[in-house]
Tab-separated table of C-alpha atoms and ligand atoms in Angstrom:
chain	number	residue	atom	x	y	z
A	487	UNK	CA	37.918	-30.227	3.636
A	488	UNK	CA	34.522	-31.234	3.736
A	489	UNK	CA	34.417	-34.775	6.086
A	490	UNK	CA	31.389	-37.140	4.527
A	491	UNK	CA	30.696	-39.653	7.359
A	492	UNK	CA	28.349	-42.947	5.820
A	493	UNK	CA	27.192	-44.780	8.585
A	494	UNK	CA	28.687	-47.727	5.612
A	495	UNK	CA	30.853	-48.562	2.444
A	496	UNK	CA	28.132	-49.595	0.488
A	497	UNK	CA	27.011	-45.934	1.544
A	498	UNK	CA	30.176	-44.217	1.553
A	499	UNK	CA	30.039	-46.036	-2.282
A	500	UNK	CA	26.353	-45.298	-3.315
A	501	UNK	CA	27.441	-41.579	-2.241
A	502	UNK	CA	30.629	-41.635	-4.516
A	503	UNK	CA	28.886	-43.453	-7.480
A	504	UNK	CA	26.233	-40.871	-7.710
A	505	UNK	CA	28.478	-37.692	-7.371
A	506	UNK	CA	30.216	-38.913	-10.391
A	507	UNK	CA	27.192	-39.891	-12.187
A	508	UNK	CA	26.019	-36.284	-11.637
A	509	UNK	CA	29.400	-35.022	-13.093
A	510	UNK	CA	29.179	-37.345	-15.731
A	511	UNK	CA	25.718	-35.612	-16.830
A	512	UNK	CA	26.743	-32.379	-15.423
A	513	UNK	CA	30.049	-31.080	-17.752
A	514	UNK	CA	30.780	-31.684	-21.061
A	515	UNK	CA	34.012	-32.416	-21.338
A	516	UNK	CA	35.160	-33.409	-18.283
A	517	UNK	CA	38.528	-34.690	-17.429
A	518	UNK	CA	38.530	-36.978	-14.077
A	519	UNK	CA	40.653	-39.068	-12.619
A	520	UNK	CA	39.710	-42.142	-11.630
A	521	UNK	CA	41.950	-44.603	-8.678
A	522	UNK	CA	42.003	-47.800	-8.354
A	523	UNK	CA	42.607	-50.564	-6.138
A	524	UNK	CA	39.714	-52.584	-3.632
A	525	UNK	CA	38.336	-49.419	-1.899
A	526	UNK	CA	36.736	-48.637	-6.085
A	527	UNK	CA	35.293	-51.950	-6.314
A	528	UNK	CA	32.133	-50.820	-5.026
A	529	UNK	CA	32.046	-47.142	-5.844
A	530	UNK	CA	32.167	-48.157	-9.769
A	531	UNK	CA	30.063	-51.747	-9.503
A	532	UNK	CA	27.028	-48.931	-8.070
A	533	UNK	CA	28.039	-46.541	-10.431
A	534	UNK	CA	27.451	-49.429	-13.252
A	535	UNK	CA	23.852	-49.507	-11.471
A	536	UNK	CA	23.227	-46.612	-12.140
A	537	UNK	CA	24.699	-46.163	-15.259
A	538	UNK	CA	21.706	-48.994	-15.789
A	539	UNK	CA	19.006	-47.061	-14.433
A	540	UNK	CA	20.099	-43.578	-15.889
A	541	UNK	CA	21.251	-44.311	-19.418
A	542	UNK	CA	24.158	-42.360	-18.107
A	543	UNK	CA	26.320	-40.975	-21.836
A	544	UNK	CA	30.135	-41.155	-20.640
A	545	UNK	CA	31.203	-40.166	-24.361
A	546	UNK	CA	32.581	-36.963	-22.909
A	547	UNK	CA	34.833	-38.290	-20.182
A	548	UNK	CA	38.168	-38.481	-20.708
A	549	UNK	CA	39.632	-41.178	-18.027
A	550	UNK	CA	43.072	-40.614	-16.518
A	551	UNK	CA	44.424	-42.863	-14.574
A	552	UNK	CA	46.071	-41.782	-11.613
A	553	UNK	CA	48.904	-44.293	-11.959
A	554	UNK	CA	50.460	-47.736	-12.746
A	555	UNK	CA	53.224	-50.413	-12.015
A	556	UNK	CA	55.794	-50.650	-14.271
A	557	UNK	CA	57.683	-53.619	-15.099
A	558	UNK	CA	54.693	-55.975	-15.158
A	559	UNK	CA	54.189	-56.966	-18.799
A	560	UNK	CA	51.017	-56.241	-21.030
A	561	UNK	CA	49.357	-58.713	-20.355
A	562	UNK	CA	49.101	-58.941	-16.967
A	563	UNK	CA	45.919	-58.793	-14.738
A	564	UNK	CA	47.506	-56.421	-12.187
A	565	UNK	CA	48.325	-53.593	-14.143
A	566	UNK	CA	46.289	-50.917	-13.165
A	567	UNK	CA	45.445	-50.232	-17.162
A	568	UNK	CA	43.521	-54.050	-16.867
A	569	UNK	CA	41.444	-53.518	-13.126
A	570	UNK	CA	40.188	-49.540	-15.498
A	571	UNK	CA	38.772	-51.676	-18.302
A	572	UNK	CA	37.493	-54.733	-16.466
A	573	UNK	CA	35.611	-52.141	-13.831
A	574	UNK	CA	35.101	-48.888	-14.661
A	575	UNK	CA	35.992	-48.378	-19.057
A	576	UNK	CA	34.194	-51.809	-20.250
A	577	UNK	CA	31.072	-51.446	-18.536
A	578	UNK	CA	30.310	-47.419	-20.697
A	579	UNK	CA	30.332	-45.740	-23.667
A	580	UNK	CA	33.340	-44.301	-23.746
A	581	UNK	CA	35.115	-42.938	-26.640
A	582	UNK	CA	38.229	-44.820	-26.788
A	583	UNK	CA	40.124	-41.414	-27.856
A	584	UNK	CA	39.242	-40.261	-24.168
A	585	UNK	CA	41.573	-42.755	-22.892
A	586	UNK	CA	44.165	-41.648	-21.213
A	587	UNK	CA	47.037	-44.125	-19.202
A	588	UNK	CA	50.410	-43.064	-18.666
A	589	UNK	CA	52.691	-45.317	-20.702
A	590	UNK	CA	55.290	-48.434	-18.853
A	591	UNK	CA	55.944	-49.675	-21.751
A	592	UNK	CA	57.806	-46.650	-23.326
A	593	UNK	CA	61.618	-47.026	-23.222
A	594	UNK	CA	62.121	-44.033	-21.796
A	595	UNK	CA	59.930	-43.513	-19.240
A	596	UNK	CA	60.495	-40.416	-17.757
A	597	UNK	CA	59.667	-38.801	-21.228
A	598	UNK	CA	56.923	-40.731	-20.627
A	599	UNK	CA	56.490	-38.846	-16.986
A	600	UNK	CA	56.949	-36.180	-18.661
A	601	UNK	CA	54.358	-36.358	-21.485
A	602	UNK	CA	51.151	-37.703	-19.334
A	603	UNK	CA	51.460	-34.149	-17.879
A	604	UNK	CA	51.507	-32.729	-20.461
A	605	UNK	CA	48.318	-34.286	-22.047
A	606	UNK	CA	46.952	-33.510	-19.112
A	607	UNK	CA	47.435	-29.760	-19.214
A	608	UNK	CA	46.334	-29.923	-22.999
A	609	UNK	CA	43.234	-31.571	-21.658
A	610	UNK	CA	42.780	-28.516	-19.698
A	611	UNK	CA	43.345	-30.352	-15.843
A	612	UNK	CA	41.808	-32.669	-14.529
A	613	UNK	CA	38.263	-31.533	-13.021
A	614	UNK	CA	37.990	-33.977	-10.808
A	615	UNK	CA	39.953	-36.801	-9.347
A	616	UNK	CA	38.819	-39.914	-7.571
A	617	UNK	CA	40.899	-41.149	-4.509
A	618	UNK	CA	41.655	-43.880	-2.175
A	619	UNK	CA	44.545	-43.954	0.101
A	620	UNK	CA	47.393	-46.025	0.877
A	621	UNK	CA	47.903	-47.371	4.990
A	622	UNK	CA	50.764	-44.933	4.711
A	623	UNK	CA	48.764	-41.580	3.424
A	624	UNK	CA	49.961	-42.842	-0.261
A	625	UNK	CA	47.242	-41.033	-2.897
A	626	UNK	CA	47.593	-42.055	-6.195
A	627	UNK	CA	51.402	-43.769	-5.969
A	628	UNK	CA	52.853	-40.954	-4.226
A	629	UNK	CA	54.570	-42.186	-1.277
A	630	UNK	CA	55.516	-40.480	2.204
A	631	UNK	CA	58.359	-37.698	1.267
A	632	UNK	CA	56.833	-37.301	-1.789
A	633	UNK	CA	56.439	-33.467	-2.436
A	634	UNK	CA	54.073	-30.642	-2.263
A	635	UNK	CA	54.910	-29.935	-5.497
A	636	UNK	CA	55.943	-33.056	-7.211
A	637	UNK	CA	54.039	-34.186	-10.877
A	638	UNK	CA	54.008	-37.097	-12.566
A	639	UNK	CA	57.178	-39.415	-12.492
A	640	UNK	CA	59.006	-42.718	-11.983
A	641	UNK	CA	58.918	-43.619	-8.000
A	642	UNK	CA	59.497	-46.314	-5.742
A	643	UNK	CA	57.270	-47.766	-3.755
A	644	UNK	CA	57.569	-48.539	-0.185
A	645	UNK	CA	57.066	-52.022	1.941
A	646	UNK	CA	54.443	-51.263	3.370
A	647	UNK	CA	52.721	-50.390	-0.605
A	648	UNK	CA	53.666	-53.367	-1.880
A	649	UNK	CA	52.838	-55.936	1.282
A	650	UNK	CA	49.465	-54.683	1.338
A	651	UNK	CA	49.158	-55.771	-2.566
A	652	UNK	CA	51.739	-58.395	-2.618
A	653	UNK	CA	48.779	-60.909	-2.341
A	654	UNK	CA	47.971	-60.243	-5.834
A	655	UNK	CA	51.122	-61.092	-7.696
A	656	UNK	CA	53.585	-64.195	-8.037
A	657	UNK	CA	56.634	-64.704	-5.541
A	658	UNK	CA	58.950	-62.164	-6.880
A	659	UNK	CA	56.835	-60.633	-9.129
A	660	UNK	CA	55.119	-57.369	-7.059
A	661	UNK	CA	56.920	-54.352	-9.073
A	662	UNK	CA	59.230	-52.214	-6.932
A	663	UNK	CA	58.326	-48.761	-8.959
A	664	UNK	CA	55.485	-47.010	-10.697
A	665	UNK	CA	53.884	-44.011	-13.006
A	666	UNK	CA	52.012	-41.943	-11.054
A	667	UNK	CA	50.599	-38.558	-11.491
A	668	UNK	CA	52.247	-36.135	-8.689
A	669	UNK	CA	50.568	-34.575	-5.272
A	670	UNK	CA	51.122	-31.262	-7.121
A	671	UNK	CA	49.326	-32.713	-10.379
A	672	UNK	CA	46.542	-33.546	-7.837
A	673	UNK	CA	46.408	-30.223	-6.640
A	674	UNK	CA	46.185	-28.839	-9.797
A	675	UNK	CA	42.508	-30.411	-9.939
A	676	UNK	CA	39.561	-28.444	-9.654
A	677	UNK	CA	38.591	-31.503	-7.121
A	678	UNK	CA	39.515	-34.855	-5.315
A	679	UNK	CA	37.432	-36.616	-3.717
A	680	UNK	CA	39.107	-39.493	-1.693
A	681	UNK	CA	37.342	-42.377	-0.332
A	682	UNK	CA	38.574	-44.224	2.227
A	683	UNK	CA	36.753	-47.725	3.923
A	684	UNK	CA	37.736	-49.892	6.993
A	685	UNK	CA	38.625	-49.944	9.758
A	686	UNK	CA	42.545	-50.920	8.073
A	687	UNK	CA	42.248	-46.933	7.355
A	688	UNK	CA	40.629	-45.607	10.355
A	689	UNK	CA	44.617	-45.100	11.454
A	690	UNK	CA	45.603	-42.994	8.334
A	691	UNK	CA	42.469	-41.019	8.296
A	692	UNK	CA	43.003	-39.597	11.746
A	693	UNK	CA	46.539	-38.800	10.752
A	694	UNK	CA	44.697	-37.039	7.676
A	695	UNK	CA	41.752	-35.440	10.357
A	696	UNK	CA	43.359	-34.679	12.535
A	697	UNK	CA	46.642	-33.860	11.447
A	698	UNK	CA	48.955	-31.409	10.429
A	699	UNK	CA	50.063	-30.975	6.674
A	700	UNK	CA	52.468	-33.531	6.278
A	701	UNK	CA	54.543	-35.081	3.114
A	702	UNK	CA	56.037	-38.067	5.497
A	703	UNK	CA	51.741	-38.871	5.191
A	704	UNK	CA	50.494	-36.848	1.195
A	705	UNK	CA	47.283	-37.048	1.782
A	706	UNK	CA	47.635	-34.206	4.007
A	707	UNK	CA	48.708	-32.060	1.773
A	708	UNK	CA	44.850	-32.206	0.422
A	709	UNK	CA	44.021	-30.140	2.963
A	710	UNK	CA	44.958	-26.824	1.408
A	711	UNK	CA	42.991	-28.229	-1.981
A	712	UNK	CA	40.583	-25.448	-2.104
A	713	UNK	CA	37.550	-28.154	-2.751
A	714	UNK	CA	38.389	-31.111	-1.375
A	715	UNK	CA	35.982	-33.991	-0.116
A	716	UNK	CA	36.509	-37.031	2.357
A	717	UNK	CA	34.177	-39.618	1.915
A	718	UNK	CA	34.430	-42.420	4.656
A	719	UNK	CA	32.456	-45.472	6.641
A	720	UNK	CA	31.799	-45.746	10.446
A	721	UNK	CA	34.910	-48.111	10.343
A	722	UNK	CA	37.272	-45.956	8.662
A	723	UNK	CA	36.034	-42.375	11.035
A	724	UNK	CA	35.652	-44.473	14.275
A	725	UNK	CA	38.469	-42.484	15.467
A	726	UNK	CA	38.202	-39.743	14.816
B	1407	GLP	C1	46.796	-48.199	-4.415
B	1407	GLP	C2	46.312	-46.974	-5.243
B	1407	GLP	C3	46.303	-45.836	-5.073
B	1407	GLP	C4	44.927	-46.424	-3.725
B	1407	GLP	C5	45.761	-46.969	-2.563
B	1407	GLP	C6	44.727	-47.697	-1.562
B	1407	GLP	O1	48.160	-49.212	-4.578
B	1407	GLP	N1	48.353	-46.570	-6.020
B	1407	GLP	O2	45.434	-45.161	-5.892
B	1407	GLP	O3	44.759	-45.767	-3.923
B	1407	GLP	O4	46.196	-47.873	-3.127
B	1407	GLP	O5	44.215	-48.899	-2.546
B	1407	GLP	P1	42.768	-49.962	-2.168
B	1407	GLP	O6	41.730	-49.037	-2.293
B	1407	GLP	O7	43.011	-51.491	-2.363
B	1407	GLP	O8	43.136	-50.279	-0.195
C-alpha cells in the first residue's frame, strides 16, 4: 500500500484526475472501474478540465460501474448510472459499446450478477479500479463481513450506508439492496486507487492504514493488493 497525502481535497482530486488522464492516454483499450459518490465529484470535474486542455481521447476506455442500487425506477436520479452519465460518460467521447453497468432491472438478479462478472472477465479484467470508501469501510457496496474472495452479487445495505445517503432519497425510498462487484473482483484488478477526503473519513482511514486486515473493515483487503494507492487529503489523513 502506498499512501499519497495531499494538503487539500482539491489537490487530492487533481492528483487522481491526472492519474486517470495518464492511463487514458497510455494504454488502449483500458478497462477502468469507476466509483460514484460525493468524493468523486471533484475527480470527475478535474478530469473534464484536463480533457478540455488536452483533448483527451476516451474512445479506448471501457467504463465499468462498480455498483448500483436495486429497486429504483430507471428514471430515478439517484441511480449510480445516472451519476456516472452526468459526471463522466456524458462529458467525454466514450464509445457507447464501452459502457458496462450491472443490470439491476433484470428479472433474475443473481444471473445479472454472474453476467456482469463474466463481462469483466471477457473484457480482460479491470486494469484500474477507482474507489471511494464508506464510513464503515465499505468499498463499492462490499459491506462489513464481505469475504475477501467475494464476487459480483446482490448485497444488503447496512443502516450506516443507508443513513449516509438517505438525504438524497424521498422518505422510505432509500434502497435496501444493491448489486456490487466483489472484493475478489476488485483484488484481481491491475491497480486499485482509493480516494478519501474530509474529516468524516479520518477514523476509517486510521483503521485502514494502521489496522490489521479484517473483513469487518472491507477496504483492509486492499492491503494485500500488489498495486494499491491510497490518496488522502489532510483531513482524512489527520489521525494516521
Ligand atoms: C457509496 C458507494 C461507494 C462510495 C462510498 C462513499 O455508497 N457505493 O462506491 O465509494 O459510498 O461515498 P462518498 O464519496 O459519498 O462518501
